[in-house]
């Protein structure tokens, strides 16, 4: 099936330790700290036992969202990008469509497979 924005990629950004958080920090605290870095809010938040999918947006700018996946087991944040089209100016409706089209809920439920398909970095 042809996907509207081409292949999806998960680019590791940083770990919770990189932003000064302890491994036992609550999920709410981790997400709040992440959002504070970008001075943003979570327009969408899908929480699974092993991962969290966020649409991070600038307040009062509905077409400013970007998708991030947080691997709760490895404490790593990933930027979700697409080979074609913008991936940093999404609306909530576009997020909903991309979540369905690219089955991002399954990837959020099992983010551990992401590191197996990533180039070697200091994060994996």
PDB file of C-alpha atoms in Angstrom:
ATOM      1  CA  UNK A   1       0.000   0.000   0.000  1.00  0.00           C
ATOM      2  CA  UNK A   2       1.324   3.417  -0.987  1.00  0.00           C
ATOM      3  CA  UNK A   3       1.632   5.706   2.009  1.00  0.00           C
ATOM      4  CA  UNK A   4       0.850   9.394   1.568  1.00  0.00           C
ATOM      5  CA  UNK A   5       4.149  10.692   2.974  1.00  0.00           C
ATOM      6  CA  UNK A   6       6.496   7.928   1.912  1.00  0.00           C
ATOM      7  CA  UNK A   7       8.478   5.842   4.376  1.00  0.00           C
ATOM      8  CA  UNK A   8       8.306   6.690   8.078  1.00  0.00           C
ATOM      9  CA  UNK A   9      11.526   7.076  10.064  1.00  0.00           C
ATOM     10  CA  UNK A  10      12.163   7.137  13.808  1.00  0.00           C
ATOM     11  CA  UNK A  11      15.153   9.315  14.639  1.00  0.00           C
ATOM     12  CA  UNK A  12      16.485   8.981  18.193  1.00  0.00           C
ATOM     13  CA  UNK A  13      16.770  12.386  19.854  1.00  0.00           C
ATOM     14  CA  UNK A  14      17.872  11.903  23.444  1.00  0.00           C
ATOM     15  CA  UNK A  15      17.307   9.913  26.592  1.00  0.00           C
ATOM     16  CA  UNK A  16      15.650  11.079  29.770  1.00  0.00           C
ATOM     17  CA  UNK A  17      19.093  11.064  31.418  1.00  0.00           C
ATOM     18  CA  UNK A  18      20.275  13.505  28.744  1.00  0.00           C
ATOM     19  CA  UNK A  19      17.667  16.008  29.952  1.00  0.00           C
ATOM     20  CA  UNK A  20      18.468  15.453  33.623  1.00  0.00           C
ATOM     21  CA  UNK A  21      15.677  13.062  34.602  1.00  0.00           C
ATOM     22  CA  UNK A  22      16.050  10.079  36.882  1.00  0.00           C
ATOM     23  CA  UNK A  23      15.142   6.606  35.575  1.00  0.00           C
ATOM     24  CA  UNK A  24      12.277   6.382  38.084  1.00  0.00           C
ATOM     25  CA  UNK A  25      10.653   9.687  37.021  1.00  0.00           C
ATOM     26  CA  UNK A  26       6.912   9.405  36.449  1.00  0.00           C
ATOM     27  CA  UNK A  27       5.596   9.353  32.900  1.00  0.00           C
ATOM     28  CA  UNK A  28       3.789  12.623  33.521  1.00  0.00           C
ATOM     29  CA  UNK A  29       7.024  14.259  34.697  1.00  0.00           C
ATOM     30  CA  UNK A  30       8.976  12.900  31.709  1.00  0.00           C
ATOM     31  CA  UNK A  31       6.420  14.184  29.203  1.00  0.00           C
ATOM     32  CA  UNK A  32       6.160  17.553  30.966  1.00  0.00           C
ATOM     33  CA  UNK A  33       9.947  17.977  30.884  1.00  0.00           C
ATOM     34  CA  UNK A  34      10.003  17.034  27.199  1.00  0.00           C
ATOM     35  CA  UNK A  35       7.254  19.518  26.364  1.00  0.00           C
ATOM     36  CA  UNK A  36       9.017  22.252  28.355  1.00  0.00           C
ATOM     37  CA  UNK A  37      12.118  21.851  26.174  1.00  0.00           C
ATOM     38  CA  UNK A  38      10.085  22.808  23.118  1.00  0.00           C
ATOM     39  CA  UNK A  39       7.877  25.280  24.975  1.00  0.00           C
ATOM     40  CA  UNK A  40       4.997  23.253  23.614  1.00  0.00           C
ATOM     41  CA  UNK A  41       1.911  21.303  24.594  1.00  0.00           C
ATOM     42  CA  UNK A  42       0.665  17.816  23.794  1.00  0.00           C
ATOM     43  CA  UNK A  43      -2.201  18.222  21.327  1.00  0.00           C
ATOM     44  CA  UNK A  44      -2.520  14.437  21.249  1.00  0.00           C
ATOM     45  CA  UNK A  45      -1.212  11.846  23.698  1.00  0.00           C
ATOM     46  CA  UNK A  46      -1.515   8.086  23.130  1.00  0.00           C
ATOM     47  CA  UNK A  47      -0.161   6.121  26.078  1.00  0.00           C
ATOM     48  CA  UNK A  48       0.663   2.439  25.940  1.00  0.00           C
ATOM     49  CA  UNK A  49       2.447   0.296  28.550  1.00  0.00           C
ATOM     50  CA  UNK A  50       5.741   0.429  26.611  1.00  0.00           C
ATOM     51  CA  UNK A  51       5.502   3.681  24.686  1.00  0.00           C
ATOM     52  CA  UNK A  52       3.882   7.081  24.335  1.00  0.00           C
ATOM     53  CA  UNK A  53       3.022   8.817  21.088  1.00  0.00           C
ATOM     54  CA  UNK A  54       2.748  12.600  21.231  1.00  0.00           C
ATOM     55  CA  UNK A  55       1.740  15.371  18.905  1.00  0.00           C
ATOM     56  CA  UNK A  56       3.772  18.290  20.228  1.00  0.00           C
ATOM     57  CA  UNK A  57       2.401  21.668  19.138  1.00  0.00           C
ATOM     58  CA  UNK A  58       3.043  25.332  19.760  1.00  0.00           C
ATOM     59  CA  UNK A  59       0.230  26.845  21.856  1.00  0.00           C
ATOM     60  CA  UNK A  60      -2.390  28.683  19.772  1.00  0.00           C
ATOM     61  CA  UNK A  61      -0.857  27.443  16.492  1.00  0.00           C
ATOM     62  CA  UNK A  62      -2.842  24.365  15.444  1.00  0.00           C
ATOM     63  CA  UNK A  63      -0.702  23.640  12.332  1.00  0.00           C
ATOM     64  CA  UNK A  64       2.592  23.478  14.226  1.00  0.00           C
ATOM     65  CA  UNK A  65       2.682  19.874  15.405  1.00  0.00           C
ATOM     66  CA  UNK A  66       5.390  17.247  15.218  1.00  0.00           C
ATOM     67  CA  UNK A  67       5.124  13.597  16.237  1.00  0.00           C
ATOM     68  CA  UNK A  68       7.356  12.048  18.880  1.00  0.00           C
ATOM     69  CA  UNK A  69       7.504   8.546  20.289  1.00  0.00           C
ATOM     70  CA  UNK A  70       8.824   7.862  23.776  1.00  0.00           C
ATOM     71  CA  UNK A  71      10.144   4.360  24.496  1.00  0.00           C
ATOM     72  CA  UNK A  72       9.309   3.861  28.171  1.00  0.00           C
ATOM     73  CA  UNK A  73      11.626   0.853  28.608  1.00  0.00           C
ATOM     74  CA  UNK A  74      14.734   2.451  27.096  1.00  0.00           C
ATOM     75  CA  UNK A  75      13.863   6.021  28.142  1.00  0.00           C
ATOM     76  CA  UNK A  76      14.487   7.318  24.602  1.00  0.00           C
ATOM     77  CA  UNK A  77      12.588   9.974  22.664  1.00  0.00           C
ATOM     78  CA  UNK A  78      12.284   9.573  18.883  1.00  0.00           C
ATOM     79  CA  UNK A  79      11.252  12.130  16.283  1.00  0.00           C
ATOM     80  CA  UNK A  80       8.807  10.576  13.827  1.00  0.00           C
ATOM     81  CA  UNK A  81       9.547  11.866  10.345  1.00  0.00           C
ATOM     82  CA  UNK A  82       8.397  11.112   6.842  1.00  0.00           C
ATOM     83  CA  UNK A  83      10.461  11.078   3.682  1.00  0.00           C
ATOM     84  CA  UNK A  84       7.876  13.121   1.779  1.00  0.00           C
ATOM     85  CA  UNK A  85       6.003  16.164   3.012  1.00  0.00           C
ATOM     86  CA  UNK A  86       6.349  18.280   6.103  1.00  0.00           C
ATOM     87  CA  UNK A  87       6.493  16.574   9.438  1.00  0.00           C
ATOM     88  CA  UNK A  88       6.784  19.636  11.662  1.00  0.00           C
ATOM     89  CA  UNK A  89       3.613  21.556  10.778  1.00  0.00           C
ATOM     90  CA  UNK A  90       0.923  18.965  11.463  1.00  0.00           C
ATOM     91  CA  UNK A  91      -2.604  19.547  12.668  1.00  0.00           C
ATOM     92  CA  UNK A  92      -4.414  17.231  15.070  1.00  0.00           C
ATOM     93  CA  UNK A  93      -6.477  15.898  12.136  1.00  0.00           C
ATOM     94  CA  UNK A  94      -3.301  15.102  10.172  1.00  0.00           C
ATOM     95  CA  UNK A  95      -1.868  13.368  13.242  1.00  0.00           C
ATOM     96  CA  UNK A  96      -4.995  11.213  13.531  1.00  0.00           C
ATOM     97  CA  UNK A  97      -4.779  10.308   9.840  1.00  0.00           C
ATOM     98  CA  UNK A  98      -1.048   9.463  10.026  1.00  0.00           C
ATOM     99  CA  UNK A  99      -1.510   7.375  13.183  1.00  0.00           C
ATOM    100  CA  UNK A 100      -4.049   5.254  11.318  1.00  0.00           C
ATOM    101  CA  UNK A 101      -2.273   5.149   7.957  1.00  0.00           C
ATOM    102  CA  UNK A 102       1.151   4.231   9.371  1.00  0.00           C
ATOM    103  CA  UNK A 103      -0.176   2.078  12.250  1.00  0.00           C
ATOM    104  CA  UNK A 104       1.739   4.196  14.759  1.00  0.00           C
ATOM    105  CA  UNK A 105      -0.230   2.722  17.667  1.00  0.00           C
ATOM    106  CA  UNK A 106       1.373  -0.693  17.047  1.00  0.00           C
ATOM    107  CA  UNK A 107       4.795   0.919  16.941  1.00  0.00           C
ATOM    108  CA  UNK A 108       4.017   2.745  20.176  1.00  0.00           C
ATOM    109  CA  UNK A 109       2.899  -0.505  21.792  1.00  0.00           C
ATOM    110  CA  UNK A 110       6.201  -2.173  20.798  1.00  0.00           C
ATOM    111  CA  UNK A 111       8.883   0.513  20.486  1.00  0.00           C
ATOM    112  CA  UNK A 112      11.685  -1.906  21.307  1.00  0.00           C
ATOM    113  CA  UNK A 113      11.850  -3.020  17.692  1.00  0.00           C
ATOM    114  CA  UNK A 114      12.867   0.526  16.711  1.00  0.00           C
ATOM    115  CA  UNK A 115      16.383   0.149  18.120  1.00  0.00           C
ATOM    116  CA  UNK A 116      16.854  -3.069  16.152  1.00  0.00           C
ATOM    117  CA  UNK A 117      16.273  -1.144  12.922  1.00  0.00           C
ATOM    118  CA  UNK A 118      18.300   1.951  13.785  1.00  0.00           C
ATOM    119  CA  UNK A 119      21.878   2.772  12.883  1.00  0.00           C
ATOM    120  CA  UNK A 120      24.188   2.386  15.869  1.00  0.00           C
ATOM    121  CA  UNK A 121      24.225   5.541  18.014  1.00  0.00           C
ATOM    122  CA  UNK A 122      25.079   6.356  21.565  1.00  0.00           C
ATOM    123  CA  UNK A 123      21.392   5.929  22.409  1.00  0.00           C
ATOM    124  CA  UNK A 124      20.775   2.323  21.372  1.00  0.00           C
TER     125      UNK A 124
END
